[in-house]
Amino acid sequence: MKLLTHTLCLCLALVLALPYSYEQNDNNELHHDHHVLDRCQGLEMDAVALNEHGIPLFFKGDHLFKGFHGEAEMFNESFAELDDHHLDHVDAAFHMHFEDHPNHDHMYFFLDHKVFSYHHHKLEEGYPKEISEVFPGIPDHLDAAMECPKPECEEDCIIFFKANDIYHYNVKTKAVEKKEFESMPNCTSALRFLEHYYCFHGHMFSKFDPKTGDVHGKYPKEARDIFMKCEKFSEHSDHVERERCSHVHLDAITSDHGGNMYAFRGHHFIRRDEGNDTLTANTLDHAFKEIHSHVDAVFSFNDHLHMIKGDKLYIFQDDEPHALMDGYPKSVKEELGVEGPIDAAFVCEDHHIAHIVKGNHIFDVELKASPRVAENEQTISLFEKIDAAKCDSSGVKVFVGSHFYHFNSTMEFVAARALPEQHRISVELFGCDH
């Protein structure tokens, strides 16, 4: 009996020591409890790839994280047949994005000597296959993979990584060129995003030239600073650089009466001073302590910042320190005549109309009226949802994901049928190099 008790205690201790907890489904199958996985703890991802909508997927064990924030989910929820083959992780993954290639928009997953090909989240007939059959000349047990279109590479190719070896696989001729990228660390996963190339190693990353492997600038850097939306960051993080260069979408953006810009993301915001373009970063909890974190929309009116979070409106003085006005917060419905939450809000220069965006609908609120009423409802043609918007003397900037779009007026924004030129937030708004 003592031996049995000792054995049971040992087994329990081993289970508690595992990095993931487990839950049992109706079929008595054990699955990882995805709530245990926290990307902000510095996980080393097994693979990273864009999906067909350009959203990064981060793979860890039999889970994946979609985009830059949110909890993990089982990868068989998106790629069901992987479970049929008892995959508990993938070695590498990439999205084939060459429009003239027969397998355009396919996603490939690699494990050991096998490759899986998915189209619209369905496993292609005949897969999995041997890697050597689909990609002749490419070794088994890969570390990472990524696509590289011409002219960013000499020809349209897939770059495969295994330890110190790098293989450029020509997707048209199937020729393989083996290279050594001496200045690069060994990649545990790799990603092409916004025409830049990233090698992840542990929870760090380096940006590199896909032709030569050269790494320019101060690398490695924290992946959590740029590719994740986390409350807390490494003590070694440069907070201004993180907010400048992050690819995570903005929650809200506005300019105060002095022309100083405020851009909000998660628990942090970045301020750019008018005239000298100085950038500073701070936490909402420090500067707007009643908000704590995560605002839905912000607009400036009458020398005050109007900050919307859920169904509440907070009004702060836009001069520092940002004091909350007496009596606030109040309900968005009471103050603006529209139910919260909302997606974006902006007021154009020297005007007193707040433009309120919910989904693909926009309302006008006369801020000098009492009571205020949301009226003139219109449908936005180009976007189902936006993240943020601001208006100044140059027109309206609309923020979606990692990009923004410029329109000459609110009317043009609402009525437009074709997307204007796409601008990168990190590069063109904040002067980051990627």
XYZ file of C-alpha atoms in Angstrom:
434
model
C 0.000 0.000 0.000
C 2.851 2.379 0.864
C 4.409 1.711 -2.553
C 1.105 2.404 -4.317
C 0.618 5.624 -2.346
C 4.176 6.733 -3.138
C 3.649 5.985 -6.848
C 0.375 7.926 -6.984
C 1.970 10.920 -5.263
C 4.907 10.816 -7.682
C 2.568 10.727 -10.688
C 0.570 13.657 -9.309
C 3.757 15.640 -8.762
C 4.883 14.983 -12.336
C 1.537 16.140 -13.738
C 1.651 19.332 -11.657
C 5.174 20.005 -12.905
C 4.169 19.910 -16.574
C 4.248 23.284 -18.398
C 0.605 22.975 -19.435
C -2.447 21.820 -17.497
C -4.903 19.395 -19.030
C -8.666 19.111 -19.348
C -10.780 16.115 -20.334
C -13.477 16.307 -22.999
C -16.618 14.200 -23.425
C -14.643 11.502 -25.250
C -12.182 11.164 -22.352
C -9.454 12.691 -24.520
C -6.873 14.893 -22.791
C -6.222 18.346 -24.221
C -4.092 21.209 -22.985
C -5.874 23.942 -21.084
C -5.108 26.877 -23.374
C -5.652 29.459 -20.608
C -2.302 28.421 -19.123
C -0.399 29.614 -22.188
C 0.502 33.294 -21.906
C 2.374 34.801 -24.844
C 3.427 37.715 -22.636
C 5.537 35.394 -20.472
C 8.155 35.114 -23.233
C 7.201 31.895 -24.995
C 9.459 30.500 -27.702
C 7.066 29.934 -30.596
C 7.382 26.788 -32.717
C 6.309 28.525 -35.929
C 4.850 31.807 -37.206
C 2.931 32.336 -40.467
C 0.390 34.709 -41.962
C -3.070 33.371 -42.741
C -4.991 34.205 -45.915
C -6.136 37.517 -44.380
C -2.601 38.613 -43.512
C -3.056 37.957 -39.789
C -0.017 36.413 -38.061
C -0.544 33.009 -36.462
C 1.851 32.085 -33.656
C 2.103 28.333 -32.986
C 3.094 26.856 -29.636
C 2.635 23.155 -28.988
C -0.854 22.153 -30.120
C -2.105 25.736 -29.721
C -1.998 28.909 -31.757
C -2.382 32.609 -31.048
C -4.157 34.668 -33.705
C -2.906 38.194 -34.249
C -1.105 40.306 -31.684
C -3.329 39.777 -28.665
C -5.897 37.358 -27.296
C -5.779 33.934 -25.714
C -4.466 30.731 -27.235
C -6.745 28.222 -28.916
C -6.245 24.625 -30.010
C -4.821 24.638 -33.547
C -7.232 21.861 -34.545
C -10.025 24.453 -34.276
C -8.577 26.129 -37.375
C -6.824 23.168 -39.026
C -8.928 20.191 -38.005
C -7.086 17.355 -39.715
C -3.864 18.068 -37.835
C -5.529 16.399 -34.859
C -6.239 13.275 -36.937
C -2.498 12.819 -37.344
C -1.866 13.330 -33.606
C 0.318 16.398 -34.089
C 1.277 17.988 -30.789
C 3.289 20.753 -32.510
C 4.628 21.886 -35.874
C 8.268 22.533 -36.767
C 7.656 25.269 -39.330
C 4.880 26.937 -41.324
C 4.415 29.424 -44.138
C 1.722 30.891 -46.392
C 2.269 30.491 -50.155
C 1.450 33.944 -51.497
C 2.447 34.030 -55.170
C -0.580 34.899 -57.306
C 0.684 33.138 -60.448
C 1.514 29.926 -58.565
C -1.028 27.033 -58.664
C -0.826 26.711 -54.878
C -1.363 30.405 -54.175
C -3.065 30.991 -50.793
C -2.126 27.549 -49.477
C -0.694 27.139 -45.994
C 2.036 24.576 -45.346
C 2.917 22.949 -42.041
C 6.022 20.839 -41.436
C 6.657 18.176 -38.821
C 9.653 15.831 -38.902
C 9.724 14.510 -42.505
C 6.090 15.330 -43.372
C 4.425 18.376 -44.926
C 0.708 19.263 -44.720
C -0.943 21.550 -47.294
C -4.131 23.447 -46.449
C -6.408 25.496 -48.681
C -9.177 27.464 -46.977
C -8.467 25.503 -43.797
C -9.047 22.120 -45.467
C -6.260 19.582 -45.824
C -5.466 18.997 -49.490
C -6.153 15.525 -50.855
C -3.139 13.217 -50.648
C -1.509 15.075 -47.752
C 0.509 14.717 -45.633
C 3.381 13.956 -48.004
C 7.108 13.599 -47.627
C 8.914 16.947 -47.599
C 11.308 15.577 -50.206
C 8.383 14.866 -52.555
C 6.862 18.359 -52.371
C 10.048 20.360 -51.886
C 12.879 18.258 -53.364
C 16.270 19.154 -51.949
C 14.861 20.475 -48.671
C 15.844 18.514 -45.533
C 13.574 17.043 -42.838
C 13.216 18.336 -39.277
C 13.131 22.008 -40.246
C 13.346 24.904 -37.813
C 11.486 27.581 -39.802
C 10.159 28.582 -43.225
C 8.958 31.772 -44.926
C 8.023 33.050 -48.379
C 10.171 35.615 -50.208
C 8.798 37.182 -53.423
C 10.816 38.766 -56.211
C 12.507 41.306 -56.094
C 12.959 41.004 -52.318
C 14.695 37.752 -53.265
C 16.324 37.074 -56.638
C 13.319 34.933 -57.633
C 10.034 33.955 -55.993
C 11.171 31.485 -53.387
C 10.632 29.839 -50.029
C 13.393 30.230 -47.457
C 13.873 27.177 -45.237
C 15.947 27.203 -42.053
C 17.657 24.264 -40.383
C 20.286 25.020 -37.739
C 23.027 27.037 -39.507
C 21.834 26.146 -42.997
C 19.491 28.278 -45.096
C 17.876 27.033 -48.309
C 16.356 29.253 -50.998
C 13.813 27.122 -52.857
C 12.733 28.523 -56.243
C 8.981 27.891 -56.464
C 9.000 27.849 -60.292
C 12.113 25.830 -61.137
C 12.379 23.902 -57.822
C 16.080 24.729 -57.789
C 17.647 24.919 -54.325
C 20.426 27.317 -53.330
C 22.061 26.584 -49.990
C 23.390 29.605 -48.098
C 25.001 30.455 -44.799
C 23.749 33.566 -43.023
C 26.702 34.093 -40.715
C 25.447 37.234 -38.989
C 22.070 35.717 -38.106
C 21.194 33.538 -35.103
C 19.521 30.169 -35.636
C 15.826 30.827 -36.224
C 13.230 28.858 -34.274
C 10.541 30.508 -36.438
C 10.498 33.144 -39.176
C 7.996 35.592 -40.646
C 7.696 37.978 -43.580
C 5.482 40.858 -42.449
C 4.911 44.223 -44.143
C 7.743 43.441 -46.585
C 10.238 42.939 -43.760
C 11.881 39.685 -42.663
C 12.036 38.547 -39.067
C 13.967 35.696 -37.466
C 12.613 34.657 -34.063
C 14.969 32.963 -31.612
C 13.507 32.267 -28.212
C 11.335 35.260 -27.347
C 13.718 37.602 -29.174
C 13.814 38.546 -32.861
C 16.163 40.037 -35.450
C 15.242 41.817 -38.691
C 17.386 40.627 -41.593
C 18.022 40.922 -45.327
C 16.575 37.796 -46.991
C 19.221 37.815 -49.732
C 22.295 38.107 -47.559
C 21.157 37.398 -44.006
C 22.685 40.700 -42.875
C 21.236 42.100 -39.660
C 21.388 45.886 -39.460
C 20.631 47.960 -36.405
C 20.336 47.116 -32.714
C 19.215 43.495 -32.576
C 18.059 41.193 -31.126
C 14.960 42.810 -29.686
C 12.055 41.583 -27.588
C 9.291 39.978 -29.669
C 6.783 41.018 -27.018
C 7.628 44.676 -27.652
C 6.710 44.583 -31.342
C 4.517 41.555 -32.072
C 2.384 41.281 -28.945
C 0.055 43.434 -26.893
C 1.243 42.950 -23.327
C 0.588 44.862 -20.121
C 4.130 44.517 -18.800
C 7.417 44.419 -20.660
C 11.000 43.481 -20.056
C 12.923 45.926 -17.868
C 15.368 46.204 -20.770
C 12.692 47.413 -23.200
C 12.970 50.864 -24.713
C 9.378 52.014 -24.188
C 9.460 54.755 -26.819
C 10.952 52.450 -29.453
C 8.446 49.752 -28.570
C 5.471 52.039 -29.105
C 6.992 53.564 -32.252
C 7.755 50.229 -33.887
C 4.961 47.995 -32.602
C 2.835 46.299 -35.262
C -0.088 46.018 -32.826
C -3.058 48.164 -33.870
C -3.808 51.477 -32.175
C -6.844 51.708 -29.915
C -7.310 55.460 -30.359
C -5.534 58.602 -31.535
C -6.109 62.350 -31.297
C -4.365 65.742 -31.100
C -4.934 68.300 -28.348
C -5.522 72.055 -28.746
C -1.740 72.647 -28.953
C -1.283 70.128 -31.773
C 0.362 67.483 -29.576
C -0.571 63.988 -30.734
C -1.630 61.145 -28.419
C -1.744 57.562 -29.734
C -3.130 54.882 -27.410
C -2.353 51.163 -27.436
C -3.317 48.821 -24.600
C -1.899 50.042 -21.293
C 0.387 52.604 -22.946
C 0.307 55.709 -25.095
C 2.843 57.656 -27.077
C 2.849 61.454 -27.306
C 4.434 63.519 -30.086
C 4.970 67.165 -29.253
C 4.010 69.721 -31.862
C 6.929 71.628 -33.341
C 9.871 69.452 -32.232
C 8.464 65.963 -33.016
C 9.752 64.660 -29.667
C 8.222 61.272 -28.804
C 7.566 60.146 -25.243
C 5.841 57.004 -23.950
C 3.867 56.541 -20.766
C 1.187 54.359 -19.206
C -2.469 55.309 -19.023
C -2.422 54.321 -15.364
C 0.188 57.028 -14.726
C -1.212 59.885 -16.817
C -4.949 59.022 -16.800
C -5.187 56.971 -13.624
C -8.982 56.728 -13.651
C -8.835 54.914 -17.012
C -6.114 52.376 -16.058
C -5.847 50.818 -19.539
C -7.395 50.221 -22.962
C -9.538 53.038 -24.320
C -11.962 52.543 -27.206
C -11.855 56.067 -28.646
C -10.499 59.543 -27.878
C -11.267 62.957 -29.317
C -10.237 66.493 -28.395
C -12.749 69.312 -27.942
C -12.747 72.611 -26.073
C -9.236 72.064 -24.634
C -10.192 68.695 -23.157
C -9.531 65.072 -24.048
C -12.736 63.046 -24.273
C -11.859 59.395 -23.606
C -14.392 56.620 -24.181
C -14.062 53.239 -22.528
C -16.964 50.804 -22.797
C -20.163 52.708 -22.021
C -18.388 55.462 -20.057
C -17.072 58.878 -21.122
C -14.164 60.459 -19.223
C -13.161 64.091 -19.805
C -9.626 65.193 -18.875
C -7.818 68.498 -19.157
C -5.442 68.164 -22.100
C -2.747 70.159 -20.262
C -0.556 68.167 -17.898
C -1.306 66.937 -15.309
C -4.407 65.478 -16.922
C -7.049 66.064 -14.251
C -10.424 64.338 -14.577
C -13.316 66.793 -14.738
C -15.712 66.795 -11.798
C -18.702 64.498 -12.221
C -17.045 62.166 -14.687
C -17.177 59.475 -15.879
C -20.703 59.628 -17.269
C -22.508 57.313 -19.658
C -21.731 57.613 -23.366
C -25.458 57.460 -24.066
C -26.142 60.405 -21.751
C -23.267 62.531 -23.087
C -23.182 61.666 -26.808
C -26.603 60.217 -27.540
C -25.270 56.862 -28.742
C -24.856 53.536 -26.960
C -21.301 52.500 -26.097
C -18.955 50.897 -26.791
C -17.803 52.610 -29.978
C -14.835 51.971 -32.295
C -13.552 55.478 -33.055
C -14.359 59.169 -32.678
C -12.879 62.379 -34.048
C -13.504 66.113 -34.284
C -12.108 68.112 -37.176
C -10.191 71.343 -36.619
C -12.193 74.306 -35.275
C -15.433 72.337 -35.600
C -17.843 71.188 -32.920
C -19.181 68.016 -34.560
C -18.000 64.717 -33.084
C -18.004 61.948 -35.674
C -18.745 58.654 -33.896
C -17.930 55.350 -35.608
C -19.556 52.042 -34.651
C -18.781 49.167 -37.008
C -19.398 50.485 -40.528
C -21.770 53.222 -39.365
C -20.880 56.828 -38.561
C -22.971 59.367 -36.637
C -22.681 63.118 -36.111
C -23.027 64.608 -32.643
C -23.363 68.386 -32.229
C -21.220 69.026 -29.151
C -22.728 72.469 -28.453
C -26.254 71.092 -28.354
C -28.093 70.129 -25.179
C -29.109 67.387 -25.009
C -26.709 65.872 -27.521
C -28.150 63.574 -30.152
C -26.442 61.157 -32.551
C -27.861 61.922 -35.993
C -27.105 61.862 -39.729
C -26.285 58.130 -39.616
C -24.349 56.977 -42.694
C -22.797 53.721 -43.845
C -19.036 53.572 -44.403
C -18.391 51.830 -47.697
C -14.771 50.703 -47.393
C -14.468 49.289 -43.894
C -16.513 46.915 -41.785
C -14.604 48.098 -38.741
C -11.795 50.557 -38.009
C -9.486 50.804 -35.000
C -9.099 54.574 -34.720
C -9.386 57.867 -36.620
C -8.231 61.481 -36.308
C -8.872 64.674 -38.208
C -6.683 67.740 -38.729
C -6.064 70.434 -41.334
C -4.846 67.832 -43.860
C -7.978 65.689 -43.636
C -8.990 62.413 -41.977
C -6.616 59.582 -41.129
C -8.247 56.178 -40.627
C -6.311 53.458 -38.784
C -6.820 49.760 -39.480
C -4.360 47.162 -38.215
C -0.763 48.197 -38.925
C -1.756 50.815 -41.531
C -3.561 54.103 -41.940
C -5.366 55.706 -44.887
C -5.696 59.407 -45.654
C -8.905 61.053 -46.891
C -9.296 64.735 -47.702
C -12.523 65.057 -45.722
C -15.042 63.157 -43.623
C -17.403 63.126 -46.589
C -14.716 61.514 -48.780
C -13.989 58.904 -46.077
C -17.651 57.905 -45.868
C -18.367 57.888 -49.601
C -15.098 56.416 -50.969
C -15.403 53.209 -52.994
C -11.678 52.516 -53.486
C -8.930 52.349 -50.886
C -6.421 55.206 -51.062
C -2.703 54.607 -50.643
C -1.827 52.459 -47.647
C 0.612 53.956 -45.099
C 2.506 52.144 -42.367
C 1.817 53.491 -38.896
C 5.215 52.559 -37.462
C 7.198 54.014 -40.364
C 5.245 57.016 -41.607
C 3.636 58.197 -38.390
C 6.338 57.366 -35.833
C 9.545 57.207 -37.915
C 10.458 53.602 -37.106
C 12.596 51.719 -39.660
C 10.135 48.813 -40.052
